[in-house]
Amino acid sequence: MNTFQGCAEEYGSIMAPMFQVSPIASENEHAANAAIAWQTDLCVFGYGESNPFARTQTRQERQNGGHLISVARFLSGTEQGYSDDCVIDRVPGPIYVLDHARALQTINSRFRVQTVFVPKSILALPNDVFGKERVIEVTNPSGQLLHTCMTDLYASLTDGASTLPPALLHRFFALLKVNLGVRPQREDVRAHFRTALREQISKFIEHNLGNPDLSVSTVLANFGLSRASLFRMFEKQGGVRNYIMRRRAIRAAIDLSNAAHVRGGIKQASLRWGFTSRPNFNRSIRNMFGSSPGGLFHKAPIGLEQTPVQNRILKRFADRTAHAA
């Protein structure tokens, strides 16, 4: 993976084959124009922050970049204008997908933006994909998965990763296809989508474990799935209801391991993780661990005091490692 970093003017020169940039003279300009581009074998990731400018794609730029789509997410600032006869009105929040075979004229305010340039061939898209810009909202369940995946990719890039996890990159392409309404022809595309959705639901459940109202109906309402589809997704765990109960029991048991003999600790753990009654809590802990909450950690933790045998073993290990060093 190759990385380019420079000022916005240098970035503009790199992007010159795809669009023309004309800086806007303003008394409110800031000096902190910057851009980074990460080039992989499959696509280019970009991050830019810049003073206002006008952006244009003429016939020549459309010919040069017509094989690409751009996937953009504004972190701050706006972009307004038009693409052919369609209005462009970009604000922070959604992901915007634009076909670079289309004419474009826009004005940017000062902004920070993440943009991925993806060849249409990677997604098995036709050359003339869509007549207007696609807007993918984070409130849409499949859109939320794409947003999360894009966030994870940029986190890897900004952390200085020399390569991106292939599975994460291919998941991004698969989720992009789903959100663009392209019928997935390959089973791995559908598998990527199911895996990403399963992870997102698991995160939602974990975040809401302390809410006593968390239930199968809550998950269905937030993710728009059928009850049968949701059950299949968690079938190995005995269904979502059982999965939620087990996660609550695990989190409560972890709390008890750190405060097994604290007065009121059992009640606090029960309330913190959404158990509606003490009998319900006791039954869940006993079903999972074979013991009551109060009896889980009645023994002293192992390792606080070494026996003479343990001390001899540790001394022999220390002697061997010291000799090897």
mmCIF file of C-alpha atoms in Angstrom:
data_model
loop_
_atom_site.group_PDB
_atom_site.id
_atom_site.type_symbol
_atom_site.label_atom_id
_atom_site.label_comp_id
_atom_site.label_asym_id
_atom_site.label_seq_id
_atom_site.Cartn_x
_atom_site.Cartn_y
_atom_site.Cartn_z
ATOM 1 C CA MET A 1 0.000 0.000 0.000
ATOM 2 C CA ASN A 2 1.401 3.383 -1.042
ATOM 3 C CA THR A 3 0.714 6.543 0.971
ATOM 4 C CA PHE A 4 0.788 10.136 -0.250
ATOM 5 C CA GLN A 5 0.604 13.088 2.128
ATOM 6 C CA GLY A 6 0.730 16.757 1.273
ATOM 7 C CA CYS A 7 -1.126 20.030 1.102
ATOM 8 C CA ALA A 8 -4.478 20.387 -0.619
ATOM 9 C CA GLU A 9 -2.854 21.951 -3.689
ATOM 10 C CA GLU A 10 -0.626 18.889 -4.156
ATOM 11 C CA TYR A 11 -3.610 16.628 -3.648
ATOM 12 C CA GLY A 12 -5.500 18.617 -6.270
ATOM 13 C CA SER A 13 -2.707 18.043 -8.761
ATOM 14 C CA ILE A 14 -2.868 14.299 -8.114
ATOM 15 C CA MET A 15 -6.651 14.336 -8.676
ATOM 16 C CA ALA A 16 -6.380 16.646 -11.725
ATOM 17 C CA PRO A 17 -7.197 13.878 -14.257
ATOM 18 C CA MET A 18 -10.540 13.355 -12.473
ATOM 19 C CA PHE A 19 -11.714 16.906 -11.702
ATOM 20 C CA GLN A 20 -10.598 20.535 -11.821
ATOM 21 C CA VAL A 21 -10.281 22.510 -8.584
ATOM 22 C CA SER A 22 -10.509 26.311 -8.394
ATOM 23 C CA PRO A 23 -9.749 27.748 -4.906
ATOM 24 C CA ILE A 24 -12.151 30.410 -3.654
ATOM 25 C CA ALA A 25 -10.550 33.651 -2.403
ATOM 26 C CA SER A 26 -11.906 34.396 1.075
ATOM 27 C CA GLU A 27 -10.990 36.434 4.139
ATOM 28 C CA ASN A 28 -11.870 33.374 6.235
ATOM 29 C CA GLU A 29 -9.189 31.088 4.827
ATOM 30 C CA HIS A 30 -7.220 28.795 7.117
ATOM 31 C CA ALA A 31 -3.693 27.621 6.489
ATOM 32 C CA ALA A 32 -4.308 24.012 7.521
ATOM 33 C CA ASN A 33 -4.995 22.540 4.091
ATOM 34 C CA ALA A 34 -3.935 18.902 4.033
ATOM 35 C CA ALA A 35 -4.584 15.647 2.237
ATOM 36 C CA ILE A 36 -3.602 11.995 2.531
ATOM 37 C CA ALA A 37 -4.134 9.244 -0.033
ATOM 38 C CA TRP A 38 -3.616 5.525 0.529
ATOM 39 C CA GLN A 39 -3.371 3.485 -2.660
ATOM 40 C CA THR A 40 -4.132 -0.222 -2.502
ATOM 41 C CA ASP A 41 -4.198 -2.769 -5.320
ATOM 42 C CA LEU A 42 -7.986 -2.451 -5.516
ATOM 43 C CA CYS A 43 -8.898 1.165 -4.749
ATOM 44 C CA VAL A 44 -7.686 4.500 -3.355
ATOM 45 C CA PHE A 45 -8.610 5.882 0.050
ATOM 46 C CA GLY A 46 -8.384 9.618 0.562
ATOM 47 C CA TYR A 47 -8.712 12.067 3.414
ATOM 48 C CA GLY A 48 -8.778 15.809 2.797
ATOM 49 C CA GLU A 49 -9.357 19.055 4.630
ATOM 50 C CA SER A 50 -9.392 22.243 2.642
ATOM 51 C CA ASN A 51 -10.490 25.840 2.262
ATOM 52 C CA PRO A 52 -13.504 26.441 -0.030
ATOM 53 C CA PHE A 53 -13.153 25.653 -3.730
ATOM 54 C CA ALA A 54 -15.167 25.025 -6.864
ATOM 55 C CA ARG A 55 -14.972 21.554 -8.414
ATOM 56 C CA THR A 56 -15.746 20.737 -12.028
ATOM 57 C CA GLN A 57 -15.783 17.577 -14.140
ATOM 58 C CA THR A 58 -15.735 18.322 -17.849
ATOM 59 C CA ARG A 59 -15.930 15.826 -20.695
ATOM 60 C CA GLN A 60 -12.180 15.124 -20.446
ATOM 61 C CA GLU A 61 -12.301 14.433 -16.703
ATOM 62 C CA ARG A 62 -15.336 12.188 -17.182
ATOM 63 C CA GLN A 63 -13.429 10.162 -19.744
ATOM 64 C CA ASN A 64 -10.428 9.875 -17.424
ATOM 65 C CA GLY A 65 -12.401 8.930 -14.301
ATOM 66 C CA GLY A 66 -15.524 7.391 -15.810
ATOM 67 C CA HIS A 67 -14.463 3.916 -14.734
ATOM 68 C CA LEU A 68 -14.690 4.964 -11.056
ATOM 69 C CA ILE A 69 -17.275 5.694 -8.427
ATOM 70 C CA SER A 70 -16.463 7.799 -5.365
ATOM 71 C CA VAL A 71 -17.732 6.932 -1.904
ATOM 72 C CA ALA A 72 -17.579 10.113 0.193
ATOM 73 C CA ARG A 73 -18.391 10.908 3.811
ATOM 74 C CA PHE A 74 -18.136 14.471 5.100
ATOM 75 C CA LEU A 75 -16.857 14.826 8.656
ATOM 76 C CA SER A 76 -17.447 18.584 8.553
ATOM 77 C CA GLY A 77 -18.383 21.180 5.947
ATOM 78 C CA THR A 78 -20.668 20.965 2.935
ATOM 79 C CA GLU A 79 -20.717 20.634 -0.845
ATOM 80 C CA GLN A 80 -23.510 21.934 -3.082
ATOM 81 C CA GLY A 81 -24.031 22.011 -6.825
ATOM 82 C CA TYR A 82 -25.347 19.666 -9.496
ATOM 83 C CA SER A 83 -24.490 16.541 -11.445
ATOM 84 C CA ASP A 84 -26.179 16.574 -14.840
ATOM 85 C CA ASP A 85 -29.761 17.545 -13.869
ATOM 86 C CA CYS A 86 -29.547 16.275 -10.266
ATOM 87 C CA VAL A 87 -29.015 18.366 -7.144
ATOM 88 C CA ILE A 88 -25.849 17.805 -5.071
ATOM 89 C CA ASP A 89 -26.317 18.773 -1.415
ATOM 90 C CA ARG A 90 -23.768 17.055 0.777
ATOM 91 C CA VAL A 91 -23.639 17.457 4.555
ATOM 92 C CA PRO A 92 -21.924 15.501 7.365
ATOM 93 C CA GLY A 93 -23.533 12.168 8.173
ATOM 94 C CA PRO A 94 -24.559 10.188 5.078
ATOM 95 C CA ILE A 95 -22.306 8.399 2.618
ATOM 96 C CA TYR A 96 -22.553 9.771 -0.929
ATOM 97 C CA VAL A 97 -21.826 7.582 -3.954
ATOM 98 C CA LEU A 98 -21.181 9.374 -7.246
ATOM 99 C CA ASP A 99 -20.643 7.945 -10.726
ATOM 100 C CA HIS A 100 -17.657 9.767 -12.218
ATOM 101 C CA ALA A 101 -18.980 9.232 -15.715
ATOM 102 C CA ARG A 102 -21.434 12.074 -14.940
ATOM 103 C CA ALA A 103 -20.863 15.816 -15.282
ATOM 104 C CA LEU A 104 -20.295 17.611 -11.999
ATOM 105 C CA GLN A 105 -20.083 21.227 -10.830
ATOM 106 C CA THR A 106 -20.029 21.990 -7.095
ATOM 107 C CA ILE A 107 -18.895 24.511 -4.478
ATOM 108 C CA ASN A 108 -17.347 23.345 -1.215
ATOM 109 C CA SER A 109 -17.281 25.139 2.098
ATOM 110 C CA ARG A 110 -14.262 24.500 4.286
ATOM 111 C CA PHE A 111 -14.489 20.765 4.941
ATOM 112 C CA ARG A 112 -13.013 17.494 6.145
ATOM 113 C CA VAL A 113 -13.935 14.477 4.044
ATOM 114 C CA GLN A 114 -13.143 10.785 3.595
ATOM 115 C CA THR A 115 -13.376 9.563 -0.004
ATOM 116 C CA VAL A 116 -12.820 6.111 -1.486
ATOM 117 C CA PHE A 117 -12.332 5.831 -5.256
ATOM 118 C CA VAL A 118 -13.479 2.385 -6.376
ATOM 119 C CA PRO A 119 -13.231 0.969 -9.918
ATOM 120 C CA LYS A 120 -16.629 -0.164 -11.168
ATOM 121 C CA SER A 121 -15.063 -3.432 -12.301
ATOM 122 C CA ILE A 122 -14.265 -4.344 -8.680
ATOM 123 C CA LEU A 123 -17.996 -4.260 -7.947
ATOM 124 C CA ALA A 124 -18.983 -5.822 -11.282
ATOM 125 C CA LEU A 125 -20.922 -2.653 -12.118
ATOM 126 C CA PRO A 126 -21.789 -1.543 -15.642
ATOM 127 C CA ASN A 127 -20.029 1.521 -16.996
ATOM 128 C CA ASP A 128 -23.197 3.634 -16.785
ATOM 129 C CA VAL A 129 -24.268 2.870 -13.227
ATOM 130 C CA PHE A 130 -26.808 5.444 -12.110
ATOM 131 C CA GLY A 131 -28.089 8.802 -13.242
ATOM 132 C CA LYS A 132 -27.945 10.544 -9.889
ATOM 133 C CA GLU A 133 -25.914 10.473 -6.738
ATOM 134 C CA ARG A 134 -26.858 7.764 -4.234
ATOM 135 C CA VAL A 135 -27.246 8.783 -0.579
ATOM 136 C CA ILE A 136 -26.695 6.043 2.011
ATOM 137 C CA GLU A 137 -28.037 7.012 5.433
ATOM 138 C CA VAL A 138 -26.601 5.697 8.680
ATOM 139 C CA THR A 139 -30.180 5.177 9.916
ATOM 140 C CA ASN A 140 -30.737 2.479 7.300
ATOM 141 C CA PRO A 141 -29.699 -0.954 8.703
ATOM 142 C CA SER A 142 -27.596 -1.887 5.656
ATOM 143 C CA GLY A 143 -26.268 1.684 5.528
ATOM 144 C CA GLN A 144 -25.222 1.450 9.162
ATOM 145 C CA LEU A 145 -23.156 -1.636 8.346
ATOM 146 C CA LEU A 146 -21.395 0.214 5.520
ATOM 147 C CA HIS A 147 -20.705 3.212 7.766
ATOM 148 C CA THR A 148 -19.231 0.956 10.453
ATOM 149 C CA CYS A 149 -17.040 -0.863 7.932
ATOM 150 C CA MET A 150 -15.798 2.436 6.464
ATOM 151 C CA THR A 151 -14.983 3.676 9.977
ATOM 152 C CA ASP A 152 -13.001 0.493 10.691
ATOM 153 C CA LEU A 153 -11.048 0.834 7.432
ATOM 154 C CA TYR A 154 -10.069 4.433 8.121
ATOM 155 C CA ALA A 155 -9.127 3.522 11.688
ATOM 156 C CA SER A 156 -6.666 0.944 10.301
ATOM 157 C CA LEU A 157 -5.264 3.485 7.836
ATOM 158 C CA THR A 158 -4.781 6.272 10.370
ATOM 159 C CA ASP A 159 -3.197 3.812 12.821
ATOM 160 C CA GLY A 160 -0.424 3.352 10.255
ATOM 161 C CA ALA A 161 -1.262 -0.154 9.051
ATOM 162 C CA SER A 162 1.017 -1.226 6.195
ATOM 163 C CA THR A 163 -1.798 -3.316 4.699
ATOM 164 C CA LEU A 164 -5.537 -3.432 5.157
ATOM 165 C CA PRO A 165 -7.183 -6.655 6.381
ATOM 166 C CA PRO A 166 -8.371 -8.307 3.136
ATOM 167 C CA ALA A 167 -11.577 -9.571 4.769
ATOM 168 C CA LEU A 168 -12.472 -6.047 5.912
ATOM 169 C CA LEU A 169 -11.799 -4.568 2.473
ATOM 170 C CA HIS A 170 -13.891 -7.212 0.695
ATOM 171 C CA ARG A 171 -16.647 -6.699 3.249
ATOM 172 C CA PHE A 172 -16.649 -3.001 2.315
ATOM 173 C CA PHE A 173 -17.116 -3.873 -1.365
ATOM 174 C CA ALA A 174 -19.880 -6.380 -0.547
ATOM 175 C CA LEU A 175 -21.777 -3.901 1.638
ATOM 176 C CA LEU A 176 -21.376 -1.223 -1.014
ATOM 177 C CA LYS A 177 -22.998 -3.519 -3.580
ATOM 178 C CA VAL A 178 -25.885 -4.290 -1.254
ATOM 179 C CA ASN A 179 -26.495 -0.581 -0.590
ATOM 180 C CA LEU A 180 -26.370 0.245 -4.290
ATOM 181 C CA GLY A 181 -29.032 -2.346 -4.969
ATOM 182 C CA VAL A 182 -26.779 -4.527 -7.094
ATOM 183 C CA ARG A 183 -27.989 -8.106 -6.887
ATOM 184 C CA PRO A 184 -25.185 -10.154 -5.298
ATOM 185 C CA GLN A 185 -24.214 -12.955 -7.658
ATOM 186 C CA ARG A 186 -21.642 -14.587 -5.420
ATOM 187 C CA GLU A 187 -22.290 -16.371 -2.150
ATOM 188 C CA ASP A 188 -19.310 -14.652 -0.485
ATOM 189 C CA VAL A 189 -20.999 -11.257 -0.998
ATOM 190 C CA ARG A 190 -24.079 -12.465 0.882
ATOM 191 C CA ALA A 191 -21.860 -14.066 3.518
ATOM 192 C CA HIS A 192 -19.993 -10.779 4.092
ATOM 193 C CA PHE A 193 -23.303 -9.002 4.544
ATOM 194 C CA ARG A 194 -24.636 -11.595 7.005
ATOM 195 C CA THR A 195 -21.403 -11.515 9.006
ATOM 196 C CA ALA A 196 -21.377 -7.724 9.177
ATOM 197 C CA LEU A 197 -25.043 -7.651 10.217
ATOM 198 C CA ARG A 198 -24.467 -10.311 12.869
ATOM 199 C CA GLU A 199 -21.589 -8.294 14.347
ATOM 200 C CA GLN A 200 -23.665 -5.111 14.351
ATOM 201 C CA ILE A 201 -26.559 -6.835 16.133
ATOM 202 C CA SER A 202 -24.156 -8.304 18.707
ATOM 203 C CA LYS A 203 -22.754 -4.823 19.396
ATOM 204 C CA PHE A 204 -26.283 -3.436 19.751
ATOM 205 C CA ILE A 205 -27.182 -6.177 22.223
ATOM 206 C CA GLU A 206 -24.001 -5.680 24.233
ATOM 207 C CA HIS A 207 -24.580 -1.917 24.407
ATOM 208 C CA ASN A 208 -28.156 -2.442 25.670
ATOM 209 C CA LEU A 209 -27.698 -5.392 28.047
ATOM 210 C CA GLY A 210 -28.441 -3.198 31.055
ATOM 211 C CA ASN A 211 -31.847 -2.240 29.683
ATOM 212 C CA PRO A 212 -34.478 -4.638 31.103
ATOM 213 C CA ASP A 213 -36.654 -3.949 28.046
ATOM 214 C CA LEU A 214 -34.082 -5.391 25.635
ATOM 215 C CA SER A 215 -35.745 -8.305 23.856
ATOM 216 C CA VAL A 216 -36.118 -10.095 20.542
ATOM 217 C CA SER A 217 -38.761 -7.519 19.559
ATOM 218 C CA THR A 218 -36.315 -4.686 20.260
ATOM 219 C CA VAL A 219 -33.722 -6.201 17.941
ATOM 220 C CA LEU A 220 -36.304 -6.859 15.223
ATOM 221 C CA ALA A 221 -37.553 -3.261 15.404
ATOM 222 C CA ASN A 222 -34.035 -1.805 15.120
ATOM 223 C CA PHE A 223 -32.745 -3.992 12.292
ATOM 224 C CA GLY A 224 -35.826 -4.740 10.204
ATOM 225 C CA LEU A 225 -35.330 -8.503 10.099
ATOM 226 C CA SER A 226 -37.880 -11.278 10.144
ATOM 227 C CA ARG A 227 -38.039 -13.373 13.312
ATOM 228 C CA ALA A 228 -36.941 -16.446 11.337
ATOM 229 C CA SER A 229 -33.885 -14.671 9.861
ATOM 230 C CA LEU A 230 -32.851 -13.402 13.274
ATOM 231 C CA PHE A 231 -33.174 -16.858 14.806
ATOM 232 C CA ARG A 232 -31.036 -18.419 12.061
ATOM 233 C CA MET A 233 -28.368 -15.809 12.705
ATOM 234 C CA PHE A 234 -28.127 -16.868 16.373
ATOM 235 C CA GLU A 235 -29.197 -20.488 15.982
ATOM 236 C CA LYS A 236 -25.940 -21.876 17.380
ATOM 237 C CA GLN A 237 -26.587 -19.876 20.567
ATOM 238 C CA GLY A 238 -30.148 -21.169 20.859
ATOM 239 C CA GLY A 239 -31.718 -17.994 19.466
ATOM 240 C CA VAL A 240 -31.462 -14.322 20.372
ATOM 241 C CA ARG A 241 -33.391 -14.572 23.631
ATOM 242 C CA ASN A 242 -31.008 -17.210 24.947
ATOM 243 C CA TYR A 243 -28.005 -15.257 23.631
ATOM 244 C CA ILE A 244 -29.099 -12.111 25.496
ATOM 245 C CA MET A 245 -29.592 -14.045 28.728
ATOM 246 C CA ARG A 246 -26.186 -15.691 28.445
ATOM 247 C CA ARG A 247 -24.442 -12.379 27.758
ATOM 248 C CA ARG A 248 -26.142 -10.847 30.799
ATOM 249 C CA ALA A 249 -25.071 -13.782 32.947
ATOM 250 C CA ILE A 250 -21.482 -13.557 31.712
ATOM 251 C CA ARG A 251 -21.215 -9.816 32.354
ATOM 252 C CA ALA A 252 -22.752 -10.215 35.818
ATOM 253 C CA ALA A 253 -20.384 -13.085 36.668
ATOM 254 C CA ILE A 254 -17.400 -10.948 35.643
ATOM 255 C CA ASP A 255 -18.615 -8.223 38.016
ATOM 256 C CA LEU A 256 -18.955 -10.779 40.819
ATOM 257 C CA SER A 257 -15.451 -12.107 40.202
ATOM 258 C CA ASN A 258 -14.119 -8.648 41.021
ATOM 259 C CA ALA A 259 -16.426 -8.044 43.988
ATOM 260 C CA ALA A 260 -17.549 -11.463 45.163
ATOM 261 C CA HIS A 261 -17.713 -10.523 48.843
ATOM 262 C CA VAL A 262 -18.718 -6.868 48.580
ATOM 263 C CA ARG A 263 -21.908 -6.126 50.456
ATOM 264 C CA GLY A 264 -24.747 -5.702 47.957
ATOM 265 C CA GLY A 265 -22.543 -6.850 45.083
ATOM 266 C CA ILE A 266 -24.963 -9.521 43.893
ATOM 267 C CA LYS A 267 -27.886 -7.101 43.784
ATOM 268 C CA GLN A 268 -25.802 -4.484 41.958
ATOM 269 C CA ALA A 269 -24.661 -6.996 39.328
ATOM 270 C CA SER A 270 -28.228 -8.167 38.801
ATOM 271 C CA LEU A 271 -29.593 -4.645 38.311
ATOM 272 C CA ARG A 272 -26.670 -3.451 36.215
ATOM 273 C CA TRP A 273 -27.152 -6.144 33.585
ATOM 274 C CA GLY A 274 -30.895 -5.944 33.147
ATOM 275 C CA PHE A 275 -32.219 -8.835 35.216
ATOM 276 C CA THR A 276 -35.826 -8.128 36.155
ATOM 277 C CA SER A 277 -35.888 -10.163 39.377
ATOM 278 C CA ARG A 278 -33.579 -11.922 41.819
ATOM 279 C CA PRO A 279 -35.074 -15.400 41.051
ATOM 280 C CA ASN A 280 -34.525 -14.769 37.322
ATOM 281 C CA PHE A 281 -30.918 -13.784 38.032
ATOM 282 C CA ASN A 282 -30.297 -16.808 40.264
ATOM 283 C CA ARG A 283 -31.799 -19.179 37.698
ATOM 284 C CA SER A 284 -29.703 -17.762 34.839
ATOM 285 C CA ILE A 285 -26.452 -17.994 36.807
ATOM 286 C CA ARG A 286 -27.215 -21.519 38.013
ATOM 287 C CA ASN A 287 -28.202 -22.732 34.527
ATOM 288 C CA MET A 288 -25.001 -21.395 33.065
ATOM 289 C CA PHE A 289 -22.454 -22.072 35.818
ATOM 290 C CA GLY A 290 -24.099 -24.692 38.047
ATOM 291 C CA SER A 291 -23.932 -22.505 41.118
ATOM 292 C CA SER A 292 -25.843 -19.703 42.789
ATOM 293 C CA PRO A 293 -24.473 -16.142 42.390
ATOM 294 C CA GLY A 294 -23.309 -16.139 46.003
ATOM 295 C CA GLY A 295 -21.429 -19.412 45.579
ATOM 296 C CA LEU A 296 -19.601 -18.652 42.353
ATOM 297 C CA PHE A 297 -16.415 -17.275 43.907
ATOM 298 C CA HIS A 298 -16.336 -18.494 47.509
ATOM 299 C CA LYS A 299 -12.755 -19.705 47.105
ATOM 300 C CA ALA A 300 -9.748 -17.391 47.345
ATOM 301 C CA PRO A 301 -8.259 -16.346 43.982
ATOM 302 C CA ILE A 302 -5.425 -18.552 42.790
ATOM 303 C CA GLY A 303 -2.057 -16.857 42.512
ATOM 304 C CA LEU A 304 -2.146 -14.377 45.381
ATOM 305 C CA GLU A 305 -0.003 -16.655 47.538
ATOM 306 C CA GLN A 306 2.529 -19.139 46.173
ATOM 307 C CA THR A 307 3.010 -22.493 47.854
ATOM 308 C CA PRO A 308 6.583 -23.751 48.424
ATOM 309 C CA VAL A 309 6.193 -26.029 45.366
ATOM 310 C CA GLN A 310 5.083 -23.080 43.224
ATOM 311 C CA ASN A 311 7.978 -21.001 44.478
ATOM 312 C CA ARG A 312 10.475 -23.714 43.458
ATOM 313 C CA ILE A 313 8.918 -23.990 39.998
ATOM 314 C CA LEU A 314 9.036 -20.206 39.511
ATOM 315 C CA LYS A 315 12.666 -20.076 40.681
ATOM 316 C CA ARG A 316 13.736 -22.812 38.231
ATOM 317 C CA PHE A 317 11.913 -20.990 35.399
ATOM 318 C CA ALA A 318 13.605 -17.686 36.308
ATOM 319 C CA ASP A 319 17.017 -19.350 36.445
ATOM 320 C CA ARG A 320 16.562 -20.959 33.005
ATOM 321 C CA THR A 321 15.355 -17.756 31.345
ATOM 322 C CA ALA A 322 18.155 -15.728 32.935
ATOM 323 C CA HIS A 323 20.715 -18.250 31.695
ATOM 324 C CA ALA A 324 19.215 -18.168 28.173
ATOM 325 C CA ALA A 325 19.344 -14.373 28.103
#
